[in-house]
Amino acid sequence: MTVSRTAIELRNVRRDYGKGDSAVSALDGVDLVIPSGEYLAVVGPSGAGKSSLLNILGCLDQPSSGTLEIAGQTVSNLSERRVASIRNSDIGFVFQSFNLIPSLTALGNVELPMVYAKVGHAERQERALAALKQVGLHGREKHRPNQLSGGQQQRVAVARAIVNRPTFILADEPTGNLDSRATEDVLRIFEDLHGDGATVIVITHEEEVAARAQRVVVMRDGRVERSYRNGAALP
């Protein structure tokens, strides 16, 4: 597929925790451009800054300094309401721990983002059913999380992430709790979403997961150490 305009850009982004001598820099001057429609993996050792980067990209946290732009909008210039709208409508989150609500069915969990977006009941149900079918869970709509395997729970989480038709998918160690078969199922879904035009960003420590992306960004000590595409180092 064709990768075109910029979806996200970080310029000299820092994220510091604490003050004075006890301050810790989780991100130390990160510059990163993510084109629209790219499938990107972010890798690095524990403490490299991957989770902090994810929180910034997902508008779950604000940079201590530097600039985050999403689709040409500087996030720090937006109201809290607009940022919340971006999180709910433009970003689809997938987490390692699934984050499903145990008391809700698969259908109910997938409907949640649309409840926050004030989508009507009939449309919510129609779109949630379509999303569950898209991830291969037709017939499991009424099952609760404890009635589903880990791989099925993650597919429910993916369906929930895509039901608002987000601009990009942000996945944090999405296969960390899955066996090899379930991992393959989830990665194929990401590839299908990417093929349909979504920007997919996966935070991972698994080489085989990173190998499925178009581009890999390697982080170390809060910085982007290098990036590469198809095994070739980029300048």
CSV table of N, CA, C and O in Angstrom, one decimal, residues 81-82 84-91 110-121 123-124 127 160 163-166:
chain,number,residue,atom,x,y,z
A,81,ARG,N,-11.2,18.3,26.2
A,81,ARG,CA,-12.3,17.6,25.6
A,81,ARG,C,-12.0,17.1,24.2
A,81,ARG,O,-12.3,16.0,23.8
A,82,ARG,N,-11.2,18.0,23.4
A,82,ARG,CA,-10.8,17.5,22.1
A,82,ARG,C,-9.8,16.4,22.2
A,82,ARG,O,-9.8,15.4,21.4
A,84,ALA,N,-9.6,14.2,24.6
A,84,ALA,CA,-10.4,13.0,24.9
A,84,ALA,C,-11.1,12.4,23.7
A,84,ALA,O,-11.2,11.2,23.6
A,85,SER,N,-11.6,13.3,22.9
A,85,SER,CA,-12.3,12.8,21.6
A,85,SER,C,-11.3,12.1,20.7
A,85,SER,O,-11.7,11.1,20.1
A,86,ILE,N,-10.1,12.6,20.6
A,86,ILE,CA,-9.1,11.9,19.8
A,86,ILE,C,-8.8,10.6,20.3
A,86,ILE,O,-8.7,9.6,19.6
A,87,ARG,N,-8.6,10.4,21.7
A,87,ARG,CA,-8.4,9.1,22.3
A,87,ARG,C,-9.5,8.1,22.0
A,87,ARG,O,-9.2,7.0,21.7
A,88,ASN,N,-10.7,8.6,22.0
A,88,ASN,CA,-11.8,7.7,21.9
A,88,ASN,C,-12.2,7.4,20.4
A,88,ASN,O,-12.5,6.2,20.1
A,89,SER,N,-12.0,8.3,19.6
A,89,SER,CA,-12.4,8.1,18.2
A,89,SER,C,-11.3,7.9,17.2
A,89,SER,O,-11.5,7.1,16.2
A,90,ASP,N,-10.2,8.5,17.4
A,90,ASP,CA,-9.1,8.4,16.4
A,90,ASP,C,-8.0,7.4,16.7
A,90,ASP,O,-7.2,7.0,15.9
A,91,ILE,N,-8.0,6.9,18.0
A,91,ILE,CA,-7.0,5.9,18.4
A,91,ILE,C,-7.7,4.7,18.9
A,91,ILE,O,-8.6,4.7,19.8
A,110,VAL,N,-17.3,-4.6,23.3
A,110,VAL,CA,-17.0,-3.9,22.0
A,110,VAL,C,-17.8,-2.7,21.8
A,110,VAL,O,-17.4,-1.7,21.2
A,111,GLU,N,-19.0,-2.7,22.4
A,111,GLU,CA,-19.9,-1.5,22.3
A,111,GLU,C,-19.4,-0.3,23.1
A,111,GLU,O,-19.8,0.8,22.8
A,112,LEU,N,-18.6,-0.5,24.1
A,112,LEU,CA,-18.2,0.5,25.1
A,112,LEU,C,-17.7,1.8,24.5
A,112,LEU,O,-18.2,2.9,24.8
A,113,PRO,N,-16.7,1.8,23.6
A,113,PRO,CA,-16.3,3.1,23.0
A,113,PRO,C,-17.4,3.8,22.3
A,113,PRO,O,-17.3,5.1,22.3
A,114,MET,N,-18.3,3.1,21.7
A,114,MET,CA,-19.4,3.8,21.1
A,114,MET,C,-20.4,4.4,22.1
A,114,MET,O,-21.1,5.4,21.8
A,115,VAL,N,-20.5,3.8,23.2
A,115,VAL,CA,-21.3,4.4,24.3
A,115,VAL,C,-20.8,5.8,24.7
A,115,VAL,O,-21.5,6.8,24.8
A,116,TYR,N,-19.4,5.9,24.8
A,116,TYR,CA,-18.8,7.1,25.2
A,116,TYR,C,-18.9,8.1,24.0
A,116,TYR,O,-19.0,9.3,24.3
A,117,ALA,N,-19.0,7.6,22.8
A,117,ALA,CA,-19.1,8.5,21.6
A,117,ALA,C,-20.6,8.8,21.3
A,117,ALA,O,-20.9,9.5,20.3
A,118,LYS,N,-21.5,8.3,22.2
A,118,LYS,CA,-22.9,8.6,22.1
A,118,LYS,C,-23.5,8.1,20.8
A,118,LYS,O,-24.4,8.8,20.2
A,119,VAL,N,-23.1,7.0,20.3
A,119,VAL,CA,-23.7,6.3,19.2
A,119,VAL,C,-25.0,5.6,19.6
A,119,VAL,O,-25.0,5.0,20.7
A,120,GLY,N,-26.0,5.7,18.8
A,120,GLY,CA,-27.3,5.1,19.2
A,120,GLY,C,-27.2,3.6,19.3
A,120,GLY,O,-26.3,2.9,18.7
A,121,HIS,N,-28.1,3.0,20.1
A,121,HIS,CA,-28.1,1.6,20.4
A,121,HIS,C,-28.1,0.7,19.2
A,121,HIS,O,-27.3,-0.3,19.1
A,123,GLU,N,-27.2,1.2,16.1
A,123,GLU,CA,-25.9,1.3,15.3
A,123,GLU,C,-24.8,0.7,16.1
A,123,GLU,O,-23.9,0.1,15.5
A,124,ARG,N,-24.8,0.9,17.4
A,124,ARG,CA,-23.7,0.3,18.3
A,124,ARG,C,-23.7,-1.2,18.1
A,124,ARG,O,-22.7,-1.8,17.9
A,127,ARG,N,-22.5,-2.3,14.5
A,127,ARG,CA,-21.1,-2.1,14.3
A,127,ARG,C,-20.3,-3.1,15.2
A,127,ARG,O,-19.2,-3.6,14.7
A,160,ARG,N,-12.9,-4.1,19.8
A,160,ARG,CA,-13.2,-2.9,20.6
A,160,ARG,C,-12.4,-1.7,20.1
A,160,ARG,O,-12.8,-0.6,19.9
A,163,VAL,N,-13.7,-0.6,16.5
A,163,VAL,CA,-15.2,-0.4,16.2
A,163,VAL,C,-15.5,1.1,15.9
A,163,VAL,O,-16.5,1.4,15.2
A,164,ASN,N,-14.7,2.0,16.4
A,164,ASN,CA,-15.0,3.4,16.1
A,164,ASN,C,-14.2,3.9,14.9
A,164,ASN,O,-14.2,5.1,14.6
A,165,ARG,N,-13.7,2.9,14.1
A,165,ARG,CA,-13.0,3.2,12.8
A,165,ARG,C,-11.9,4.2,13.0
A,165,ARG,O,-11.9,5.3,12.4
A,166,PRO,N,-10.9,3.9,13.9
A,166,PRO,CA,-9.9,4.9,14.3
A,166,PRO,C,-8.9,5.1,13.2
A,166,PRO,O,-8.8,4.3,12.3
